[in-house]
Short mmCIF file of C-alpha atoms (C1' of nucleotides) in Angstrom, two decimals:
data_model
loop_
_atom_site.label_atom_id
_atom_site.label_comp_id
_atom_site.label_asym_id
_atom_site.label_seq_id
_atom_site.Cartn_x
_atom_site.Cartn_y
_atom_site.Cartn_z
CA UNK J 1 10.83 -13.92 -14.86
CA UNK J 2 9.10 -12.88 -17.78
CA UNK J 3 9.93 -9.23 -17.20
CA UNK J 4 10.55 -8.53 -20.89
CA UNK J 5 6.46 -9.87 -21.91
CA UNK J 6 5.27 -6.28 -20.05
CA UNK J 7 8.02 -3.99 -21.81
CA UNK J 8 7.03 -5.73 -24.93
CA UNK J 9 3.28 -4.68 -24.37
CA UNK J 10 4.43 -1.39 -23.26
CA UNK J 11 6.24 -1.04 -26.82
CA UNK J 12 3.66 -2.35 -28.79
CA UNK J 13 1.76 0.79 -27.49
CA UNK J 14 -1.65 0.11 -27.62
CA UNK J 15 -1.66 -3.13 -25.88
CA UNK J 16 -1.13 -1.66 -22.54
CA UNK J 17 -4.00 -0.32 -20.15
CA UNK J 18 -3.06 3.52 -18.91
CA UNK J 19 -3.72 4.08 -15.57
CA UNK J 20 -7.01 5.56 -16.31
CA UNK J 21 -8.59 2.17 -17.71
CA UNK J 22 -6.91 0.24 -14.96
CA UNK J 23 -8.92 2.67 -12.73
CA UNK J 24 -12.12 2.36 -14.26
CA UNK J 25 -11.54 -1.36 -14.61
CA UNK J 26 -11.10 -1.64 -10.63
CA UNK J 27 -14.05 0.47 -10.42
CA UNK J 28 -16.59 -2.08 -12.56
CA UNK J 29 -15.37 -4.75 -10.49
CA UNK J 30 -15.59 -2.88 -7.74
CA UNK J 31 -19.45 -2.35 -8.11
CA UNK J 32 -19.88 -5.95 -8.88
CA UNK J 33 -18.33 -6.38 -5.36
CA UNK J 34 -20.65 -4.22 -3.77
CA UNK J 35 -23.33 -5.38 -5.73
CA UNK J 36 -22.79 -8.66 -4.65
CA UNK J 37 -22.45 -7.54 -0.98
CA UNK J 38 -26.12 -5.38 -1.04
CA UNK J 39 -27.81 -8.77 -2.82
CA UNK J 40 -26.35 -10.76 0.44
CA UNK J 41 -27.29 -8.39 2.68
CA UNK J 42 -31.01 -8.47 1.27
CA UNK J 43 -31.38 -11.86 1.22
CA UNK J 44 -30.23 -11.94 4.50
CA UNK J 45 -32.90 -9.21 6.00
CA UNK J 46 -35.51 -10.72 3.96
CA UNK J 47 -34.83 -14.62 4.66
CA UNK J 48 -34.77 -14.10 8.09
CA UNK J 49 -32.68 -16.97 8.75
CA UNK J 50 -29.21 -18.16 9.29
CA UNK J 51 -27.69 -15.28 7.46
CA UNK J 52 -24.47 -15.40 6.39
CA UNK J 53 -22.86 -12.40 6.83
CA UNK J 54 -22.16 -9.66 3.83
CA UNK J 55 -18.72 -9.24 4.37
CA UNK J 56 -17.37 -10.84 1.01
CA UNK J 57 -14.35 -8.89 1.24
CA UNK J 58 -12.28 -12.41 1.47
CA UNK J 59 -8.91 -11.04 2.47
CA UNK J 60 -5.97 -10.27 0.41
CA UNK J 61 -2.84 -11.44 2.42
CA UNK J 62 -3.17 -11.20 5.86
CA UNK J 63 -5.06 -8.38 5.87
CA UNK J 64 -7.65 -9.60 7.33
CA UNK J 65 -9.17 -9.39 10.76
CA UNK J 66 -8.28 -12.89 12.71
CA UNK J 67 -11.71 -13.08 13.80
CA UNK J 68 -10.51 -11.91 17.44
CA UNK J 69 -12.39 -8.41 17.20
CA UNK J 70 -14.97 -8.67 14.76
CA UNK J 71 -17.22 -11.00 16.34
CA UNK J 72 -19.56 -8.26 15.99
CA UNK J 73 -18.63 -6.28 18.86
CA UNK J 74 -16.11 -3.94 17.57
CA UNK J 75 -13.60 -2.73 20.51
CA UNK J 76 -15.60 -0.16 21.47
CA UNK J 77 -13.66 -0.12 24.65
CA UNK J 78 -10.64 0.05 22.95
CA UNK J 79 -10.21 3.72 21.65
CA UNK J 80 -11.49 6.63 19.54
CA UNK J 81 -13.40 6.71 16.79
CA UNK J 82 -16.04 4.43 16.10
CA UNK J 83 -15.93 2.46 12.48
CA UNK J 84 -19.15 1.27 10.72
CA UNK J 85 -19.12 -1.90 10.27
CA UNK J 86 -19.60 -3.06 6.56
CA UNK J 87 -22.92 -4.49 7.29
CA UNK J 88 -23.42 -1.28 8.86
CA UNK J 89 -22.08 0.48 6.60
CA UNK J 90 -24.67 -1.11 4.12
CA UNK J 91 -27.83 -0.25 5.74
CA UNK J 92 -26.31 3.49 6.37
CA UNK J 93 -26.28 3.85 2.41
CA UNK J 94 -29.39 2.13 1.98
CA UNK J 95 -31.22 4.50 4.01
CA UNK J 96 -29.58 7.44 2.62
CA UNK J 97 -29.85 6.45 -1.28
CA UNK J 98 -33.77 5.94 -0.06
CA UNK J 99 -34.35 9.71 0.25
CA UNK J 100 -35.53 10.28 3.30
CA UNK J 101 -33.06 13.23 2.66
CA UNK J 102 -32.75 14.58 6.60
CA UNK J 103 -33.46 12.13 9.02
CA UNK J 104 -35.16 13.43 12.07
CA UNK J 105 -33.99 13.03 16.00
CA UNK J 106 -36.19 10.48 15.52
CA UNK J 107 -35.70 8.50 12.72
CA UNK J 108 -31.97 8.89 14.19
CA UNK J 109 -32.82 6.99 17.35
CA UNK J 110 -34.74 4.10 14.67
CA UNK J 111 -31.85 3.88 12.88
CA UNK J 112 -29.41 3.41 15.69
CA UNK J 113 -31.18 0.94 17.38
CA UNK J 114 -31.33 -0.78 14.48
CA UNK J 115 -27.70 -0.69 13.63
CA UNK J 116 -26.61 -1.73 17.06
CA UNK J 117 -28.01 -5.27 16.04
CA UNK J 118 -25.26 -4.87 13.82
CA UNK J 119 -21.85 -3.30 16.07
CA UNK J 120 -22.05 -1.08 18.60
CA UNK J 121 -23.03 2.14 17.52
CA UNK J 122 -24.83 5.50 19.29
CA UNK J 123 -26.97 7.22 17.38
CA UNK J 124 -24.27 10.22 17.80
CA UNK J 125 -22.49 8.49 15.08
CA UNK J 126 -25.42 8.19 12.89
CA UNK J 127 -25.88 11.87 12.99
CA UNK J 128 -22.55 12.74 12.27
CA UNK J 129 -22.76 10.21 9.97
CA UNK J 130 -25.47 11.71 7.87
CA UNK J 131 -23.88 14.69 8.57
CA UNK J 132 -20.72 13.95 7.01
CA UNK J 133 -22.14 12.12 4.24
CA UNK J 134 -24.13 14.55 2.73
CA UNK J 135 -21.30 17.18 3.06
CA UNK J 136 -19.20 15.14 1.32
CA UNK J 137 -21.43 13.98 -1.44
CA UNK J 138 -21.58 18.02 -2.18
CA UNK J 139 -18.62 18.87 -2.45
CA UNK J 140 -17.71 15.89 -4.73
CA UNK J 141 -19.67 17.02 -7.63
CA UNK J 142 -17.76 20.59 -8.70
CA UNK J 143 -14.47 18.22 -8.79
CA UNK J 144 -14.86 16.58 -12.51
CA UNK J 145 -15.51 17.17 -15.65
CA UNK J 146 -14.07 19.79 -17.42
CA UNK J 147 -15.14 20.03 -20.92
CA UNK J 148 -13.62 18.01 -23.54
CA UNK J 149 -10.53 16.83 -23.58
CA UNK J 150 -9.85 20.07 -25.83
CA UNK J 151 -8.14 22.34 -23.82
CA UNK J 152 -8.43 21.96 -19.90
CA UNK J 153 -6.10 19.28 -20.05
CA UNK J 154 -3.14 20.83 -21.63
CA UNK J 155 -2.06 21.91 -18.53
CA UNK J 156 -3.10 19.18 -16.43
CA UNK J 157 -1.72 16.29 -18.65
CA UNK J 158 1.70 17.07 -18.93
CA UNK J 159 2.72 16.18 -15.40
CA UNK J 160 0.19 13.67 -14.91
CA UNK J 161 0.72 11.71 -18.09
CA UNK J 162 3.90 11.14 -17.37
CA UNK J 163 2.64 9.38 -14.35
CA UNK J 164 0.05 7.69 -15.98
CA UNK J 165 2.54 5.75 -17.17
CA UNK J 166 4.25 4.91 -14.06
CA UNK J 167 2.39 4.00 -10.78
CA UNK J 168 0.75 0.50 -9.92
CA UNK J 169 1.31 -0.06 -6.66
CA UNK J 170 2.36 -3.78 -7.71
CA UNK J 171 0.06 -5.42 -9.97
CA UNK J 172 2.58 -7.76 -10.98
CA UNK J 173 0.30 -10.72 -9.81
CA UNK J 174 -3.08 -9.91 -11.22
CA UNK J 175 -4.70 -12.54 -9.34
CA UNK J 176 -5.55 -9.81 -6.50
CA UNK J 177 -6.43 -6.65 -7.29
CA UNK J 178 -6.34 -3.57 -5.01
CA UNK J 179 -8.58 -1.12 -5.01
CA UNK J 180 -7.87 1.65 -2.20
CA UNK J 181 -11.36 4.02 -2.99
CA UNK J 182 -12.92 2.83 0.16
CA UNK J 183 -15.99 5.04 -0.81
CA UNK J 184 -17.79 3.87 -3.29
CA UNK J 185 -21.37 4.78 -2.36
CA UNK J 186 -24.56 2.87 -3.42
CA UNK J 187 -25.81 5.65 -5.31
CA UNK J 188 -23.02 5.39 -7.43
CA UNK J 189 -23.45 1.93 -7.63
CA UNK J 190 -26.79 2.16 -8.97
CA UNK J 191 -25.49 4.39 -11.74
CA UNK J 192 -22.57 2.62 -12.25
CA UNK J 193 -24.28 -0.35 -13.00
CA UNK J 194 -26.65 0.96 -15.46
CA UNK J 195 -23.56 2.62 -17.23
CA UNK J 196 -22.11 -0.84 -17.38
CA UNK J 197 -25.28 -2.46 -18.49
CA UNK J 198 -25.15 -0.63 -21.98
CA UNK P 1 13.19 16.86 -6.47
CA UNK P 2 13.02 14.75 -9.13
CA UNK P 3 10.12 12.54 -8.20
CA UNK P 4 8.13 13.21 -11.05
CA UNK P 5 10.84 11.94 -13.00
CA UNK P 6 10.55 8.76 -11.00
CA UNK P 7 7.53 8.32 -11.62
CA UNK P 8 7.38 8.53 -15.10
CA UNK P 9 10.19 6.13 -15.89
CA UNK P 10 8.99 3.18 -17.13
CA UNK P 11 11.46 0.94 -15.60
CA UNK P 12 10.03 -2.50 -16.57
CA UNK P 13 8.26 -2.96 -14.01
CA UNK P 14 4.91 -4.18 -13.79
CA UNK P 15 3.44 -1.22 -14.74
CA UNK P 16 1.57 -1.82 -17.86
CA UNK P 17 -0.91 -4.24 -18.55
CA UNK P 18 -0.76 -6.63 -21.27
CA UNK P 19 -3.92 -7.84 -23.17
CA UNK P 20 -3.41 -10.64 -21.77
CA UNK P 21 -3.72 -9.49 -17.95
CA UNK P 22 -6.28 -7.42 -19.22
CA UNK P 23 -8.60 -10.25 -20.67
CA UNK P 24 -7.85 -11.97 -17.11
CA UNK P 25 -9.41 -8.48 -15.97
CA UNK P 26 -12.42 -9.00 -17.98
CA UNK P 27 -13.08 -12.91 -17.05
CA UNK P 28 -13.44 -11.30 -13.28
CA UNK P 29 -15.63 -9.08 -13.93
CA UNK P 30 -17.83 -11.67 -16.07
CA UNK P 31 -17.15 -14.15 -13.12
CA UNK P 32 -18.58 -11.17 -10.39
CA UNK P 33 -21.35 -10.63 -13.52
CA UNK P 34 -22.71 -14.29 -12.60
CA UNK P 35 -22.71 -14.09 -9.19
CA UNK P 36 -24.45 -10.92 -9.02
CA UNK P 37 -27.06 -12.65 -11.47
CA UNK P 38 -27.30 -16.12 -9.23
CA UNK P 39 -27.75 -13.88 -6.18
CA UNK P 40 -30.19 -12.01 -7.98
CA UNK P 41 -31.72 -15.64 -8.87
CA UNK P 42 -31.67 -16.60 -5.79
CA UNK P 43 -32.99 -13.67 -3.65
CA UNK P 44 -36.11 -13.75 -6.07
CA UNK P 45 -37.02 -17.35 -5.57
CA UNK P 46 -36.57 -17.42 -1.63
CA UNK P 47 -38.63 -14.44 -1.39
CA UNK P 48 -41.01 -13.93 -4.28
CA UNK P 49 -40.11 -9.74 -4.89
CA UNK P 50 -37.63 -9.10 -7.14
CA UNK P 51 -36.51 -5.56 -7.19
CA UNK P 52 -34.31 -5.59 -9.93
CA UNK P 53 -34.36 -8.18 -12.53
CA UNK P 54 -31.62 -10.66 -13.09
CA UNK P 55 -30.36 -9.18 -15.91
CA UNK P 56 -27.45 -7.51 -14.15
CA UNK P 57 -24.76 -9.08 -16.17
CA UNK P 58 -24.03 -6.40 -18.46
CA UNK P 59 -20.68 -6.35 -20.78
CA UNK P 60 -19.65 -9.88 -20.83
CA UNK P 61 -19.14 -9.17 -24.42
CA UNK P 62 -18.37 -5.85 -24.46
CA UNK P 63 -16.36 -4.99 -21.93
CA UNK P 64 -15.58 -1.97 -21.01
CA UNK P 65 -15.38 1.68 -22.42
CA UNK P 66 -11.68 2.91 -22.34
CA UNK P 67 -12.67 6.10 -21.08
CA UNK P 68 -14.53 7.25 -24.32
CA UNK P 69 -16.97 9.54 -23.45
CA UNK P 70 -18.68 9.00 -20.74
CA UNK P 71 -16.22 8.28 -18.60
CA UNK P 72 -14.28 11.39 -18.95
CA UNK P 73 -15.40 12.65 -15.74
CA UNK P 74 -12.46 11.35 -13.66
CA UNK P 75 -9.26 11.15 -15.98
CA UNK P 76 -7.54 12.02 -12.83
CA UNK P 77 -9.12 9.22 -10.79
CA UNK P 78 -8.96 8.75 -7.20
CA UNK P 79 -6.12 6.49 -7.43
CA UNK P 80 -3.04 7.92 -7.48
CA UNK P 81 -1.53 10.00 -4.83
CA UNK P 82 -1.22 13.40 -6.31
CA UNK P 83 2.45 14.85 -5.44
CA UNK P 84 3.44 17.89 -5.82
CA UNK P 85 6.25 18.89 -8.04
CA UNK P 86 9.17 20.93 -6.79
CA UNK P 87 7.36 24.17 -7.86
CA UNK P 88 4.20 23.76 -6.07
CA UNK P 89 5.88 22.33 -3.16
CA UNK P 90 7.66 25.57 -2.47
CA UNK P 91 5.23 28.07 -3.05
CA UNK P 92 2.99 26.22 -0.87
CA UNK P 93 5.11 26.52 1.83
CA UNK P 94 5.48 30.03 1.16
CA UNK P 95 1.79 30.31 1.50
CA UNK P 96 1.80 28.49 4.33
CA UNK P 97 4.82 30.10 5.85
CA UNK P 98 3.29 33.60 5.19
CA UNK P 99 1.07 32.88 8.05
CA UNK P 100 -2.21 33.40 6.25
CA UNK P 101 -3.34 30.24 8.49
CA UNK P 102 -6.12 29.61 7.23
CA UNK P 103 -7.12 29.29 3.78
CA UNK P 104 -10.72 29.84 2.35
CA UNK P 105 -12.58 27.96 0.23
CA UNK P 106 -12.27 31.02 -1.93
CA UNK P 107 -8.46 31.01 -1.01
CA UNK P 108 -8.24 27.55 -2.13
CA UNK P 109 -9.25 27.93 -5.11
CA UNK P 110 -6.93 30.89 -5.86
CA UNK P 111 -4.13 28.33 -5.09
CA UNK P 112 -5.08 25.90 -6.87
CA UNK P 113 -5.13 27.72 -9.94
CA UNK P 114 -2.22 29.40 -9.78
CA UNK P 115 -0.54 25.78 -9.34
CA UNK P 116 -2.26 24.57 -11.97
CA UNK P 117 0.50 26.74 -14.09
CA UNK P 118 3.16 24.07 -12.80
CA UNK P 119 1.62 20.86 -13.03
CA UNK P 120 -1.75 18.74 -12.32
CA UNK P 121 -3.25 20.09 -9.35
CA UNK P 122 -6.84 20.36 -7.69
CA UNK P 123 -8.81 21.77 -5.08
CA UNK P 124 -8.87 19.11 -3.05
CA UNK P 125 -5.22 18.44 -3.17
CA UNK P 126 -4.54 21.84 -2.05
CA UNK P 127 -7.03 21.74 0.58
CA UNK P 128 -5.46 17.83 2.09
CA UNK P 129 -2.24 19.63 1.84
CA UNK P 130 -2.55 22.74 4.37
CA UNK P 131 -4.49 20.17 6.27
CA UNK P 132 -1.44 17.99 6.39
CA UNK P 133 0.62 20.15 6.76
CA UNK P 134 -0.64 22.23 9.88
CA UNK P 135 -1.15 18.52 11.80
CA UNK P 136 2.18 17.79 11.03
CA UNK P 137 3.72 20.55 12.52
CA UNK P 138 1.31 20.26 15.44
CA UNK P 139 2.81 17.02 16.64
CA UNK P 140 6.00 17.62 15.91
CA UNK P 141 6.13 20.41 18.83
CA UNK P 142 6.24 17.86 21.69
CA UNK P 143 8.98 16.46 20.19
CA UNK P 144 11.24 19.32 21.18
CA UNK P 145 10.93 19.97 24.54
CA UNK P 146 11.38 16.46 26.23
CA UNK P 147 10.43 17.16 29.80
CA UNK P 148 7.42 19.72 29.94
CA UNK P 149 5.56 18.02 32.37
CA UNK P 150 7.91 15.27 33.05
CA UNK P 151 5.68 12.50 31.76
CA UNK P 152 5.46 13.29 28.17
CA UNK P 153 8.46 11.91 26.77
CA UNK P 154 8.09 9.97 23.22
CA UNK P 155 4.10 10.89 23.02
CA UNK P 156 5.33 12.10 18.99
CA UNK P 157 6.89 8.92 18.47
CA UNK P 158 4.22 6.57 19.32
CA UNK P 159 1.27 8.13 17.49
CA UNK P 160 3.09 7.59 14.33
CA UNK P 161 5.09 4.51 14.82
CA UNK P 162 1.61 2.86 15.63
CA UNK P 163 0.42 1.94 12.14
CA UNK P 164 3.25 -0.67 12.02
CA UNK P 165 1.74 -2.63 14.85
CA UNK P 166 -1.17 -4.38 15.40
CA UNK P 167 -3.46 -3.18 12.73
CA UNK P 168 -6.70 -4.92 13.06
CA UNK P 169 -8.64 -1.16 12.99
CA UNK P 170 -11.56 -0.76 10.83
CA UNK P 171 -11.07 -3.11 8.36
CA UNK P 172 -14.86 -3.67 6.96
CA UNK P 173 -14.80 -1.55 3.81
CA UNK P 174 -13.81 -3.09 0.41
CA UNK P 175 -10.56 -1.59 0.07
CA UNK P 176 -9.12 -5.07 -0.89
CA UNK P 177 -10.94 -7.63 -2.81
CA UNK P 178 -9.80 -10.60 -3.70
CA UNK P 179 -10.81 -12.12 -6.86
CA UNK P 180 -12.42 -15.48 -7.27
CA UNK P 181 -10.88 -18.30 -9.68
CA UNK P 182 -12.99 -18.28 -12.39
CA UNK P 183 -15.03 -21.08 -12.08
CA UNK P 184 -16.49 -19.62 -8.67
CA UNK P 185 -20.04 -20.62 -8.29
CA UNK P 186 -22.46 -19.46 -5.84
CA UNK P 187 -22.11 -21.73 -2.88
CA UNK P 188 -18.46 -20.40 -3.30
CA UNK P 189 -19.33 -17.35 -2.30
CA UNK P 190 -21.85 -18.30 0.40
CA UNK P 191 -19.14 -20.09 2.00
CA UNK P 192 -16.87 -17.58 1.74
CA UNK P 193 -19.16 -15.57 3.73
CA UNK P 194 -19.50 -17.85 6.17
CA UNK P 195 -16.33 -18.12 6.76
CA UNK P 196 -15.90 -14.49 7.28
CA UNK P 197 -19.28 -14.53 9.79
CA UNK P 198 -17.51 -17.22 11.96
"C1'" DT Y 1 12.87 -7.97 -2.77
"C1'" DC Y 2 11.64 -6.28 1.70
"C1'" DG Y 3 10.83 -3.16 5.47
"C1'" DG Y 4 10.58 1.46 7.07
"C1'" DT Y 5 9.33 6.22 6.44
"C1'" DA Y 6 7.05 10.34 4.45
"C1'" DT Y 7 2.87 12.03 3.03
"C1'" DG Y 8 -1.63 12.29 0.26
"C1'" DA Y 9 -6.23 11.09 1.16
"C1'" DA Y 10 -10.46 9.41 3.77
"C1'" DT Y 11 -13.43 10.09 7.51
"C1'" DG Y 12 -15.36 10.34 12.35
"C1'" DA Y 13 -16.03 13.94 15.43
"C1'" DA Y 14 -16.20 18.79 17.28
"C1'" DG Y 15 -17.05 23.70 16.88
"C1'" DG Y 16 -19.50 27.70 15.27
"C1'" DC H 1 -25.29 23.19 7.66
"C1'" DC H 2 -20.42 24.27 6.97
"C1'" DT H 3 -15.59 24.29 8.45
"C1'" DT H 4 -11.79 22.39 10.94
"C1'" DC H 5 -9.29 19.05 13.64
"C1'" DA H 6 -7.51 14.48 14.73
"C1'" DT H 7 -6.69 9.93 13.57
"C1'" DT H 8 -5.92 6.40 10.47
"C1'" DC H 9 -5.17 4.16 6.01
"C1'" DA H 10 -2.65 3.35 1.78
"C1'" DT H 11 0.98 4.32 -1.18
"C1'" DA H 12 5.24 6.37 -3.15
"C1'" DC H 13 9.85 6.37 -2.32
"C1'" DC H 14 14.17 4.94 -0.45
"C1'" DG H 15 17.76 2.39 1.84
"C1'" DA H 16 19.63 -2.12 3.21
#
DNA sequence: TCGGTATGAATGAAGG
DNA sequence: CCTTCATTCATACCGA
């Protein structure tokens, strides 16, 4: 156990990531995943042939689906709500970052159709898909920056610096890293990436 | 209680990074850096367009920006779980006992500024919170009453106790990624997705 | 260290 | 479109 290397860091001060470049950090790689995933998924549409699929999430433990379900037909007749898949999931936030901005009945009925080569799908959950992705995408944008870091944060730092400290979720191992924003949309991808490229 | 005191106590564990997990960090993102760029590569010579050049591969020298300034916008990330301190937690449920229901947007807001006073707060937490918090108390009502119909016995207990189980949901986003070794070339990664299609 | 539980957060779907 | 509900996921915390 070499316990006493990370308190050493930690009292070096300096050496030690806060919680807020760990964050970020997961977030670059994060975009190279997705990044990754959209340049599969492209090839694939545009080759044509044997595509391999664009799920690179490789699984972390056993957290991965055994193959049983996810031959491509999700359990539809199992129950509730219906889950994009991440191929899906891709094309969704393809179309949308495209601008088409409100997609008619019909373009609804295109996409679905589309998608269901994909999962099963109705084009009821594209709607409400587009639906709630645009209402969410609003309401994200009044949540961030304040001004500097001048004077909005006095309040807000005390409590949460102390937890800045703290937290990790077990990153003792750094070979796997866990990143739990399941949103990360290709927009922000886009941006992202040119951030990183400077 | 005293869970903010939890949190903050550096206790040893992993919950720092050293420079040298952190230069581990950086060799991912380099390694997810090249394979974006051989995808990139090799999207453009199967199929003559090239969208975006291959010059994806952006700070392989220069690494990241420790939230300087353009990354201020999220010093509160996503990540952590926001939890409220004692304070907050029991005015809340005075608001919430008080029977105004339903909180506005505007009502919100109020809220979450007047908890600001007692620690790192936002809208959005707020917001989750009363939504929590009224589903909570919904399903815990059936637990009372046992025979109402004379069917419904544990319906409370299942719901909850379900997550445990069989998982296996929607598992297609990239909530967990998995990092290559290093040395993870291309036909790595095709593989890997092959693997995942089969 | 491990497993269970409480709860913050994400999101599909319904209502208005 | 906007708001709310219901379900599920992921994580913090705690006890064994």
């Amino acid at each position: 156990m070499e316990r006493e290397m990370q308190n050493d860091a930690y009292n070096g001060r300096g050496r030690v990531m806060t919680e807020e470049q760990m964050e970020i950090l997961r977030k670059q790689i994060a975009v190279y995943a997705v990044i990754c995933d959209q340049l599969v998924l492209l090839h694939n549409s545009l080759s044509s042939y044997h595509p391999f699929s664009s799920g690179m999430r490789p699984m972390v433990g056993g957290y991965f689906d055994p193959m049983g379900s996810s031959s491509s037909s999700h359990r539809i007749s199992s129950r509730h709500r219906w889950t994009p898949t991440s191929t899906q999931l891709q094309i969704l936030e393809s179309i949308y970052e495209e601008g088409s901005g409100t997609p008619n009945r019909r373009r609804i009925r295109e996409i679905a159709t589309e998608l269901s080569e994909h999962g099963q799908i109705t084009e009821t959950n594209v709607y409400n898909w587009f639906q709630n992705r645009r209402a969410r995408s609003k309401r994200k944008q009044p949540q961030t920056t304040t001004t500097a870091n001048g004077q909005t944060d006095d309040v807000a730092v005390t409590t949460e610096e102390r937890r800045s400290c703290g937290d990790s979720g077990g990153l003792e191992s750094y070979e796997h890293i866990l990143f739990p924003s399941p949103d990360l949309g290709i927009e922000h991808l886009l941006s992202i990436g040119k951030f990183l490229e400077s």
